[in-house]
CSV table of C-alpha atoms in Angstrom, one decimal:
chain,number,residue,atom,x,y,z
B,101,UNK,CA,3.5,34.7,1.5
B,102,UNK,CA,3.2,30.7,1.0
B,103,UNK,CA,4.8,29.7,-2.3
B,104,UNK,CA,5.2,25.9,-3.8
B,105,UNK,CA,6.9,26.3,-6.9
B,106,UNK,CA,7.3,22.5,-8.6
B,107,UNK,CA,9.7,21.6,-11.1
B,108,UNK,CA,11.0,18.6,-13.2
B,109,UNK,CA,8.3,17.7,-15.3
B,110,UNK,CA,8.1,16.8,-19.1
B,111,UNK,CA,8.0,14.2,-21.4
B,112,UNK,CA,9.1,10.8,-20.6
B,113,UNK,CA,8.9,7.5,-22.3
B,114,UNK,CA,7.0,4.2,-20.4
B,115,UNK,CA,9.0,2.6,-18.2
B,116,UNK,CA,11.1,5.4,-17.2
B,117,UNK,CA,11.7,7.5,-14.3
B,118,UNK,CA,11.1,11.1,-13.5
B,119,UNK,CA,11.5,12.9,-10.0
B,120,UNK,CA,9.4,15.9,-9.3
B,121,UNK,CA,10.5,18.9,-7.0
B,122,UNK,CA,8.5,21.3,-4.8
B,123,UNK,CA,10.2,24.5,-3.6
B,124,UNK,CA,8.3,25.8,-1.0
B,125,UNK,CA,8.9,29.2,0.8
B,126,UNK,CA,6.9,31.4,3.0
B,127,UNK,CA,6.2,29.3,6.3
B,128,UNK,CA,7.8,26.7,8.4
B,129,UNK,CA,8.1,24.1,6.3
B,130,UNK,CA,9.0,21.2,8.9
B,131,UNK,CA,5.6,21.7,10.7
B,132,UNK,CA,3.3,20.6,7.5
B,133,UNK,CA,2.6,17.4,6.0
B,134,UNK,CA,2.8,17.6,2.7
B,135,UNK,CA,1.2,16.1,-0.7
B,136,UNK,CA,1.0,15.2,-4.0
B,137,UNK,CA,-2.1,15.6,-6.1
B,138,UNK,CA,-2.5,14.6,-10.0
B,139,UNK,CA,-5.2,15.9,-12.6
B,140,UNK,CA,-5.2,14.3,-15.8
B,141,UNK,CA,-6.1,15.8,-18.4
B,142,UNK,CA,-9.5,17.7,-18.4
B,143,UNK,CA,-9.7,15.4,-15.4
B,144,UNK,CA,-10.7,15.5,-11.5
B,145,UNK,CA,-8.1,15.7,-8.9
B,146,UNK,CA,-7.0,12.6,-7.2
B,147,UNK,CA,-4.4,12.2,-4.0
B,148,UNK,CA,-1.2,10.3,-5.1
B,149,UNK,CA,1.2,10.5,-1.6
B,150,UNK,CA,1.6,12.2,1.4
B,151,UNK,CA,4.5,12.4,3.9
B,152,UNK,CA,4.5,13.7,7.5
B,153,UNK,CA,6.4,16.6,8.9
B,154,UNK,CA,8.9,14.6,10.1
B,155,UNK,CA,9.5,12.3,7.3
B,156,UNK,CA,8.7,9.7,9.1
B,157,UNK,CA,5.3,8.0,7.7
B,158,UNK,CA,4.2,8.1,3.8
B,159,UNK,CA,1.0,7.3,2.5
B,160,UNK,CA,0.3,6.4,-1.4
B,161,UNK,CA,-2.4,5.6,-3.4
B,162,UNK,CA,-2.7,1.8,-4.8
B,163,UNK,CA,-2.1,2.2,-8.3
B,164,UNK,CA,1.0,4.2,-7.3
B,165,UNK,CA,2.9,1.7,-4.6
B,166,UNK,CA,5.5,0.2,-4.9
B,167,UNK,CA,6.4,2.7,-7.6
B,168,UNK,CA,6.5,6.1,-6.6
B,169,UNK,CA,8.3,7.4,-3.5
B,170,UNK,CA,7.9,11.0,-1.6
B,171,UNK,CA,10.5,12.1,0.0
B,172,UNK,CA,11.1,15.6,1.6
B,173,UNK,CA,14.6,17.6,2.8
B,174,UNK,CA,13.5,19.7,5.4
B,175,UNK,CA,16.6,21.7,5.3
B,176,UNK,CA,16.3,22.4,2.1
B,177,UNK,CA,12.5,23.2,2.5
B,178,UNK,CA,12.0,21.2,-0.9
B,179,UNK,CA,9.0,18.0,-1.3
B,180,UNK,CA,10.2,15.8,-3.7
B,181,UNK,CA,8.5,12.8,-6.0
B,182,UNK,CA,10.6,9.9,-7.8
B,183,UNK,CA,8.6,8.2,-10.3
B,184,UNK,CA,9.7,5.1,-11.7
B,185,UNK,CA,8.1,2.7,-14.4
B,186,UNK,CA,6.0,5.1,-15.2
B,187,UNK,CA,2.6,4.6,-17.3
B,188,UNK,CA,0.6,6.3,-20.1
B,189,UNK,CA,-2.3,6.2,-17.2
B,190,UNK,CA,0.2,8.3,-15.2
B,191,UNK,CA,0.2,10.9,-17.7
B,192,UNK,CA,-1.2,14.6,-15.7
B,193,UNK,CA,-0.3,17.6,-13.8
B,194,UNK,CA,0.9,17.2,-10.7
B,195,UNK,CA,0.4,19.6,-8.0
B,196,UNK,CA,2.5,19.8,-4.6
B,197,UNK,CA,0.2,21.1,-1.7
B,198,UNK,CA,0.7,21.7,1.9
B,199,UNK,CA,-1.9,19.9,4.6
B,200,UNK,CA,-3.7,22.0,6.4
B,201,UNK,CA,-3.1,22.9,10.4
B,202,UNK,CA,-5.6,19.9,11.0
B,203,UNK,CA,-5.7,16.9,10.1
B,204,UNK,CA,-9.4,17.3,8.3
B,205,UNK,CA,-8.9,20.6,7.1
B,206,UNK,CA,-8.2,19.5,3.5
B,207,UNK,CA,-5.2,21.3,1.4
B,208,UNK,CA,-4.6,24.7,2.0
B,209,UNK,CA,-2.2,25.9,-0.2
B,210,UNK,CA,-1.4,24.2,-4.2
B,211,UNK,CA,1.9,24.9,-6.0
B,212,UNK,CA,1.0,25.8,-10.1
B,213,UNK,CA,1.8,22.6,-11.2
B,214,UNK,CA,3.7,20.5,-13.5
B,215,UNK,CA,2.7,18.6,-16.7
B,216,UNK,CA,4.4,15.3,-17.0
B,217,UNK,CA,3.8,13.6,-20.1
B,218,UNK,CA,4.2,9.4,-21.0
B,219,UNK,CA,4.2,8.6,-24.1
B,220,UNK,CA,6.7,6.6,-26.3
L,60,UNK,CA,-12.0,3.4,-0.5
L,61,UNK,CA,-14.8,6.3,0.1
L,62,UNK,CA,-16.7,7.4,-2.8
L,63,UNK,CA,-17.3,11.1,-3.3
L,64,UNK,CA,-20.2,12.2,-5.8
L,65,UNK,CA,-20.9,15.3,-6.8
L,66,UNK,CA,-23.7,16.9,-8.3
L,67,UNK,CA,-24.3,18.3,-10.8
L,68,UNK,CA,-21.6,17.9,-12.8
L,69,UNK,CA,-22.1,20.8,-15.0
L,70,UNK,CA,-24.7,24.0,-14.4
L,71,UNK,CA,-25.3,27.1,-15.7
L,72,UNK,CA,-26.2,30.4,-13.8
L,73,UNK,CA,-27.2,33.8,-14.1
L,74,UNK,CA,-25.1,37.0,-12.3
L,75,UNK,CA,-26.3,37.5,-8.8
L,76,UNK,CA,-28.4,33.8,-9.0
L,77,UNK,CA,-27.4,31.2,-5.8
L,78,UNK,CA,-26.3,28.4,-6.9
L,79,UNK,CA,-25.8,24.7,-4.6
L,80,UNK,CA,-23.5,22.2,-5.6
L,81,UNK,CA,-24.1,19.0,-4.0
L,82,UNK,CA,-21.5,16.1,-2.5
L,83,UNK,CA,-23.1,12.4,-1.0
L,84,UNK,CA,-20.4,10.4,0.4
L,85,UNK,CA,-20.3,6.6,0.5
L,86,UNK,CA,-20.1,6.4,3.9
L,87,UNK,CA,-20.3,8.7,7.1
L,88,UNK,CA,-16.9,11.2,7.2
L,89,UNK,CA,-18.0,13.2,10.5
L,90,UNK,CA,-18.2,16.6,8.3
L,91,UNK,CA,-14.2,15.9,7.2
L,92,UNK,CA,-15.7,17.9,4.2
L,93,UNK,CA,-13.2,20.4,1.6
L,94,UNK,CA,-14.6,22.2,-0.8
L,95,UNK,CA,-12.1,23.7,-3.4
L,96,UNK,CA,-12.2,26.2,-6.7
L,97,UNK,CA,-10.6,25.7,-9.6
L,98,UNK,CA,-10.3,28.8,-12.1
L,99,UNK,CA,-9.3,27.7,-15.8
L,100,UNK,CA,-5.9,27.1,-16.0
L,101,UNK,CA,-5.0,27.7,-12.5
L,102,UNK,CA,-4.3,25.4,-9.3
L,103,UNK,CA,-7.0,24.6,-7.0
L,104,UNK,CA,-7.9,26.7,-3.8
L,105,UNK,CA,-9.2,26.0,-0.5
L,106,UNK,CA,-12.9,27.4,-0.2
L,107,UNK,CA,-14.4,25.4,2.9
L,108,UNK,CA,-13.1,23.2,5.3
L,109,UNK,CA,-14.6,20.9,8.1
L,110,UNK,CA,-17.9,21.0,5.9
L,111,UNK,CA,-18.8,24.4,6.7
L,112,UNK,CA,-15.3,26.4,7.8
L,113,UNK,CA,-14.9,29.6,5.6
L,114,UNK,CA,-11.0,29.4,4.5
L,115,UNK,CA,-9.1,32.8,5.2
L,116,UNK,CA,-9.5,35.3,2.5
L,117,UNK,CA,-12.7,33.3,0.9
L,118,UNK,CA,-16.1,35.8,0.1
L,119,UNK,CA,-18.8,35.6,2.4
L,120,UNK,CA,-21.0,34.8,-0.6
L,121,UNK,CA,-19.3,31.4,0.1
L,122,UNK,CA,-20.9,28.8,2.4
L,123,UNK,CA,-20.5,25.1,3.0
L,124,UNK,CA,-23.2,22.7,5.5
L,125,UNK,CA,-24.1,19.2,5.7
L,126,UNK,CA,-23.1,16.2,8.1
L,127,UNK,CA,-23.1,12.8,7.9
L,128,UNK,CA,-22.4,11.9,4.3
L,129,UNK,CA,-24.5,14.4,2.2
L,130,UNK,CA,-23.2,18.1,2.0
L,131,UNK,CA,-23.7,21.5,-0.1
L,132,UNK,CA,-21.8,24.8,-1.3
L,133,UNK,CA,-23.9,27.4,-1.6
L,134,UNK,CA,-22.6,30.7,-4.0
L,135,UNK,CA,-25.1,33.8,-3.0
L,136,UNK,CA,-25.3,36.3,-5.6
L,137,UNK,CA,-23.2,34.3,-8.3
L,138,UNK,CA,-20.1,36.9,-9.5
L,139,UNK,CA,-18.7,36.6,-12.8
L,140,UNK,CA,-14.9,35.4,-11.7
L,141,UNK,CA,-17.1,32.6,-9.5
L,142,UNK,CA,-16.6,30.7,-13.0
L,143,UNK,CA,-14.7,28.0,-11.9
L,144,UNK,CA,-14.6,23.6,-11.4
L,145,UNK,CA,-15.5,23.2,-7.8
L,146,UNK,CA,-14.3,19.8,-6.2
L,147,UNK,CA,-15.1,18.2,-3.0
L,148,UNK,CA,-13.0,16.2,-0.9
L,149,UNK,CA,-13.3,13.8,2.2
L,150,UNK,CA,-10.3,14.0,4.6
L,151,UNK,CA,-12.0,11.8,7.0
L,152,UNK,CA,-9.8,8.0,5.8
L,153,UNK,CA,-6.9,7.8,3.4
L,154,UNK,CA,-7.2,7.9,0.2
L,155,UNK,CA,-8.9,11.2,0.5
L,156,UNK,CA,-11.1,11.1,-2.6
L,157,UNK,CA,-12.2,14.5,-4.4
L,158,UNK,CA,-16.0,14.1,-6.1
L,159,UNK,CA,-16.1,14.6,-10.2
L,160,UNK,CA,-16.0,18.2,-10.1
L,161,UNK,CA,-18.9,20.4,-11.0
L,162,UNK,CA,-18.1,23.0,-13.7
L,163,UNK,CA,-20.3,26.5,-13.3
L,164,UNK,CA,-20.5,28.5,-15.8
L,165,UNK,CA,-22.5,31.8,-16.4
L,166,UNK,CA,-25.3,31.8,-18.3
Protein backbone atom coordinates (compact mmCIF):
# COMPACT_ATOMS: atom_id res chain seq x y z
CA UNK A 1 0.00 0.00 0.00
CA UNK A 2 1.35 3.60 -1.04
CA UNK A 3 1.78 5.77 2.12
CA UNK A 4 3.19 9.65 2.29
CA UNK A 5 3.23 10.42 5.71
CA UNK A 6 4.49 14.35 6.14
CA UNK A 7 5.95 15.82 9.05
CA UNK A 8 7.46 19.08 10.55
CA UNK A 9 4.92 21.51 10.32
CA UNK A 10 3.59 24.16 12.95
CA UNK A 11 3.78 27.50 13.82
CA UNK A 12 6.55 29.75 12.70
CA UNK A 13 7.16 33.40 12.90
CA UNK A 14 7.77 35.66 9.38
CA UNK A 15 10.99 35.44 8.20
CA UNK A 16 11.87 32.16 9.56
CA UNK A 17 12.49 28.77 8.25
CA UNK A 18 10.76 25.49 8.46
CA UNK A 19 11.66 22.16 6.54
CA UNK A 20 8.84 19.80 5.75
CA UNK A 21 9.36 15.92 5.51
CA UNK A 22 7.57 13.23 3.39
CA UNK A 23 7.90 9.55 4.44
CA UNK A 24 6.85 7.62 1.79
CA UNK A 25 6.51 3.76 1.71
CA UNK A 26 4.74 1.21 -0.36
CA UNK A 27 6.41 1.54 -3.90
CA UNK A 28 9.72 2.32 -5.54
CA UNK A 29 10.29 5.50 -4.53
CA UNK A 30 13.32 6.41 -6.89
CA UNK A 31 11.04 5.80 -10.08
CA UNK A 32 8.43 8.85 -9.18
CA UNK A 33 8.69 12.49 -9.39
CA UNK A 34 7.52 13.89 -6.68
CA UNK A 35 5.56 17.22 -5.39
CA UNK A 36 4.46 19.62 -3.20
CA UNK A 37 1.05 21.04 -3.14
CA UNK A 38 -0.38 23.87 -0.69
CA UNK A 39 -4.11 24.69 0.30
CA UNK A 40 -4.69 27.64 2.21
CA UNK A 41 -7.13 27.86 4.31
CA UNK A 42 -10.65 27.01 2.96
CA UNK A 43 -8.71 27.51 -0.15
CA UNK A 44 -8.02 25.71 -3.71
CA UNK A 45 -4.98 23.68 -4.24
CA UNK A 46 -2.01 25.19 -5.90
CA UNK A 47 1.46 23.37 -7.10
CA UNK A 48 4.49 24.76 -5.02
CA UNK A 49 7.63 22.32 -6.40
CA UNK A 50 8.46 19.36 -7.96
CA UNK A 51 11.65 17.30 -8.24
CA UNK A 52 12.46 14.42 -10.72
CA UNK A 53 13.26 10.91 -9.82
CA UNK A 54 16.67 11.39 -9.99
CA UNK A 55 17.06 14.60 -8.21
CA UNK A 56 18.27 15.96 -10.88
CA UNK A 57 15.74 18.93 -12.13
CA UNK A 58 13.29 20.99 -9.69
CA UNK A 59 10.59 23.02 -10.70
CA UNK A 60 8.90 25.87 -8.39
CA UNK A 61 6.32 28.16 -8.55
CA UNK A 62 7.16 32.15 -8.80
CA UNK A 63 6.09 33.37 -5.61
CA UNK A 64 8.11 30.49 -4.05
CA UNK A 65 11.77 30.79 -5.95
CA UNK A 66 14.47 31.65 -4.72
CA UNK A 67 12.97 30.67 -1.34
CA UNK A 68 11.97 27.29 -0.94
CA UNK A 69 14.02 24.28 -1.99
CA UNK A 70 12.90 20.41 -2.62
CA UNK A 71 15.13 18.11 -2.05
CA UNK A 72 14.64 14.27 -1.93
CA UNK A 73 17.08 11.19 -0.27
CA UNK A 74 16.21 8.39 -2.28
CA UNK A 75 17.79 6.06 0.20
CA UNK A 76 16.02 7.11 2.72
CA UNK A 77 12.73 7.13 0.53
CA UNK A 78 11.86 10.58 2.32
CA UNK A 79 10.79 14.13 -0.02
CA UNK A 80 11.75 16.96 1.76
CA UNK A 81 10.85 20.92 1.69
CA UNK A 82 13.12 23.78 3.39
CA UNK A 83 11.27 26.87 3.64
CA UNK A 84 12.98 29.97 4.36
CA UNK A 85 11.77 33.70 4.88
CA UNK A 86 8.65 32.52 5.14
CA UNK A 87 5.26 34.75 4.72
CA UNK A 88 1.83 35.11 6.25
CA UNK A 89 0.66 34.41 2.38
CA UNK A 90 2.56 31.14 2.95
CA UNK A 91 0.38 30.17 5.63
CA UNK A 92 -1.58 26.38 4.44
CA UNK A 93 -1.49 22.73 4.44
CA UNK A 94 0.91 21.31 2.55
CA UNK A 95 0.47 18.06 0.94
CA UNK A 96 3.44 15.78 -0.46
CA UNK A 97 2.13 13.73 -3.65
CA UNK A 98 3.66 11.28 -5.84
CA UNK A 99 3.39 12.09 -10.01
CA UNK A 100 1.76 9.86 -11.69
CA UNK A 101 3.39 6.90 -14.17
CA UNK A 102 2.92 9.76 -17.04
CA UNK A 103 3.84 12.72 -17.34
CA UNK A 104 0.01 14.09 -17.78
CA UNK A 105 -1.56 11.77 -15.50
CA UNK A 106 -1.90 14.29 -12.71
CA UNK A 107 -1.10 13.25 -8.86
CA UNK A 108 -1.96 9.92 -7.96
CA UNK A 109 -1.34 9.51 -4.60
CA UNK A 110 -1.52 12.68 -1.57
CA UNK A 111 0.13 12.29 1.82
CA UNK A 112 -2.61 13.78 4.77
CA UNK A 113 -0.96 16.85 5.12
CA UNK A 114 0.65 19.30 7.28
CA UNK A 115 -0.59 22.65 8.61
CA UNK A 116 2.13 25.28 8.77
CA UNK A 117 1.18 28.37 10.27
CA UNK A 118 3.05 32.23 9.91
CA UNK A 119 2.16 34.42 12.10
CA UNK A 120 4.20 36.60 14.51
CA UNK B 1 0.60 30.65 -16.78
CA UNK B 2 -2.68 28.62 -17.85
CA UNK B 3 -5.79 29.54 -16.31
CA UNK B 4 -8.17 26.80 -15.00
CA UNK B 5 -11.99 27.78 -14.41
CA UNK B 6 -14.27 25.81 -12.97
CA UNK B 7 -17.81 25.89 -12.86
CA UNK B 8 -19.89 26.09 -10.79
CA UNK B 9 -18.32 26.74 -7.94
CA UNK B 10 -20.94 25.49 -5.61
CA UNK B 11 -24.15 23.10 -6.46
CA UNK B 12 -26.56 21.25 -4.82
CA UNK B 13 -28.01 17.82 -5.77
CA UNK B 14 -30.41 15.32 -5.04
CA UNK B 15 -29.45 11.26 -4.29
CA UNK B 16 -29.37 9.37 -7.45
CA UNK B 17 -29.47 13.05 -9.61
CA UNK B 18 -26.24 13.40 -12.39
CA UNK B 19 -24.54 16.07 -11.81
CA UNK B 20 -21.60 17.99 -14.46
CA UNK B 21 -18.97 19.99 -13.18
CA UNK B 22 -17.37 22.06 -15.77
CA UNK B 23 -13.49 23.12 -16.39
CA UNK B 24 -12.57 25.89 -19.60
CA UNK B 25 -8.93 26.22 -19.86
CA UNK B 26 -7.07 29.37 -21.10
CA UNK B 27 -5.51 27.76 -23.65
CA UNK B 28 -5.45 24.31 -25.51
CA UNK B 29 -3.78 21.39 -22.95
CA UNK B 30 -4.29 18.34 -25.50
CA UNK B 31 -6.76 16.63 -22.84
CA UNK B 32 -3.71 16.86 -20.00
CA UNK B 33 -6.95 17.00 -17.87
CA UNK B 34 -7.08 15.68 -13.70
CA UNK B 35 -9.97 15.65 -12.01
CA UNK B 36 -9.62 15.15 -8.25
CA UNK B 37 -12.07 14.66 -4.85
CA UNK B 38 -11.72 16.19 -1.96
CA UNK B 39 -13.82 14.72 1.21
CA UNK B 40 -13.92 17.26 4.20
CA UNK B 41 -11.08 17.12 6.01
CA UNK B 42 -9.20 14.73 4.01
CA UNK B 43 -6.42 14.91 1.18
CA UNK B 44 -7.29 14.94 -2.34
CA UNK B 45 -7.72 11.83 -4.66
CA UNK B 46 -7.18 11.16 -8.13
CA UNK B 47 -10.59 10.61 -9.95
CA UNK B 48 -9.73 11.04 -13.80
CA UNK B 49 -6.82 11.48 -15.66
CA UNK B 50 -5.94 12.37 -19.35
CA UNK B 51 -9.49 14.07 -19.41
CA UNK B 52 -11.41 11.02 -19.44
CA UNK B 53 -9.00 8.01 -17.75
CA UNK B 54 -10.97 6.32 -14.83
CA UNK B 55 -8.15 6.14 -11.94
CA UNK B 56 -7.86 2.51 -10.37
CA UNK B 57 -10.40 1.86 -7.66
CA UNK B 58 -12.71 5.04 -8.84
CA UNK B 59 -16.82 4.13 -9.37
CA UNK B 60 -18.09 3.73 -12.68
CA UNK B 61 -20.64 6.41 -11.81
CA UNK B 62 -17.47 8.58 -12.42
CA UNK B 63 -16.69 9.88 -15.88
CA UNK B 64 -14.53 12.69 -17.35
CA UNK B 65 -14.61 14.05 -21.52
CA UNK B 66 -13.71 17.08 -23.24
CA UNK B 67 -10.66 18.19 -25.46
CA UNK B 68 -9.18 21.15 -26.39
CA UNK B 69 -9.68 23.57 -23.52
CA UNK B 70 -13.26 22.89 -22.20
CA UNK B 71 -13.91 19.60 -20.24
CA UNK B 72 -16.71 17.92 -17.76
CA UNK B 73 -17.12 15.34 -14.85
CA UNK B 74 -20.05 13.72 -14.85
CA UNK B 75 -21.39 11.89 -11.24
CA UNK B 76 -24.41 9.34 -12.49
CA UNK B 77 -26.67 8.56 -9.80
CA UNK B 78 -25.19 11.12 -7.15
CA UNK B 79 -24.29 8.89 -3.68
CA UNK B 80 -24.34 10.44 -0.43
CA UNK B 81 -20.25 10.02 0.36
CA UNK B 82 -20.00 11.81 -3.44
CA UNK B 83 -20.11 15.02 -1.04
CA UNK B 84 -16.90 16.30 -1.69
CA UNK B 85 -14.71 19.76 -3.43
CA UNK B 86 -13.80 18.43 -6.79
CA UNK B 87 -10.70 20.28 -8.42
CA UNK B 88 -9.42 20.24 -11.83
CA UNK B 89 -6.01 20.40 -12.98
CA UNK B 90 -3.95 20.94 -16.32
CA UNK B 91 -0.71 18.91 -16.49
CA UNK B 92 -0.20 19.98 -19.94
CA UNK B 93 2.77 23.26 -18.96
CA UNK B 94 4.30 23.92 -15.63
CA UNK B 95 2.75 25.46 -13.26
CA UNK B 96 0.06 22.90 -13.36
CA UNK B 97 -2.89 25.06 -12.21
CA UNK B 98 -6.01 23.37 -10.40
CA UNK B 99 -9.56 25.37 -11.22
CA UNK B 100 -11.41 27.05 -7.96
CA UNK B 101 -12.92 23.90 -6.89
CA UNK B 102 -16.60 23.11 -7.09
CA UNK B 103 -18.18 22.18 -3.75
CA UNK B 104 -21.34 19.47 -4.08
CA UNK B 105 -23.33 19.15 -1.69
CA UNK B 106 -26.69 17.07 -1.23
CA UNK B 107 -29.70 18.64 -1.38
Amino acid sequence: EVQLVESGGGLVQPGRSMKLSCAASGFTFNNYDMAWVCQAPKKGLEWVATISYDGSSTYYRDSVKGRFTISRDNAKSTLYLQMDSLRSEDTATYYCARQGDYPGMGFDYWGQGVMVTVSS
Amino acid sequence: DIQMTQSPASLSASLGETVTIECLASEDIYSNLAWYQQKPGKSPQLLIYYANSLNDGVPSRFSGSGSGTQYSLKINSLQSEDVSIYFCQQNYDSPRTFGGGTKLELK
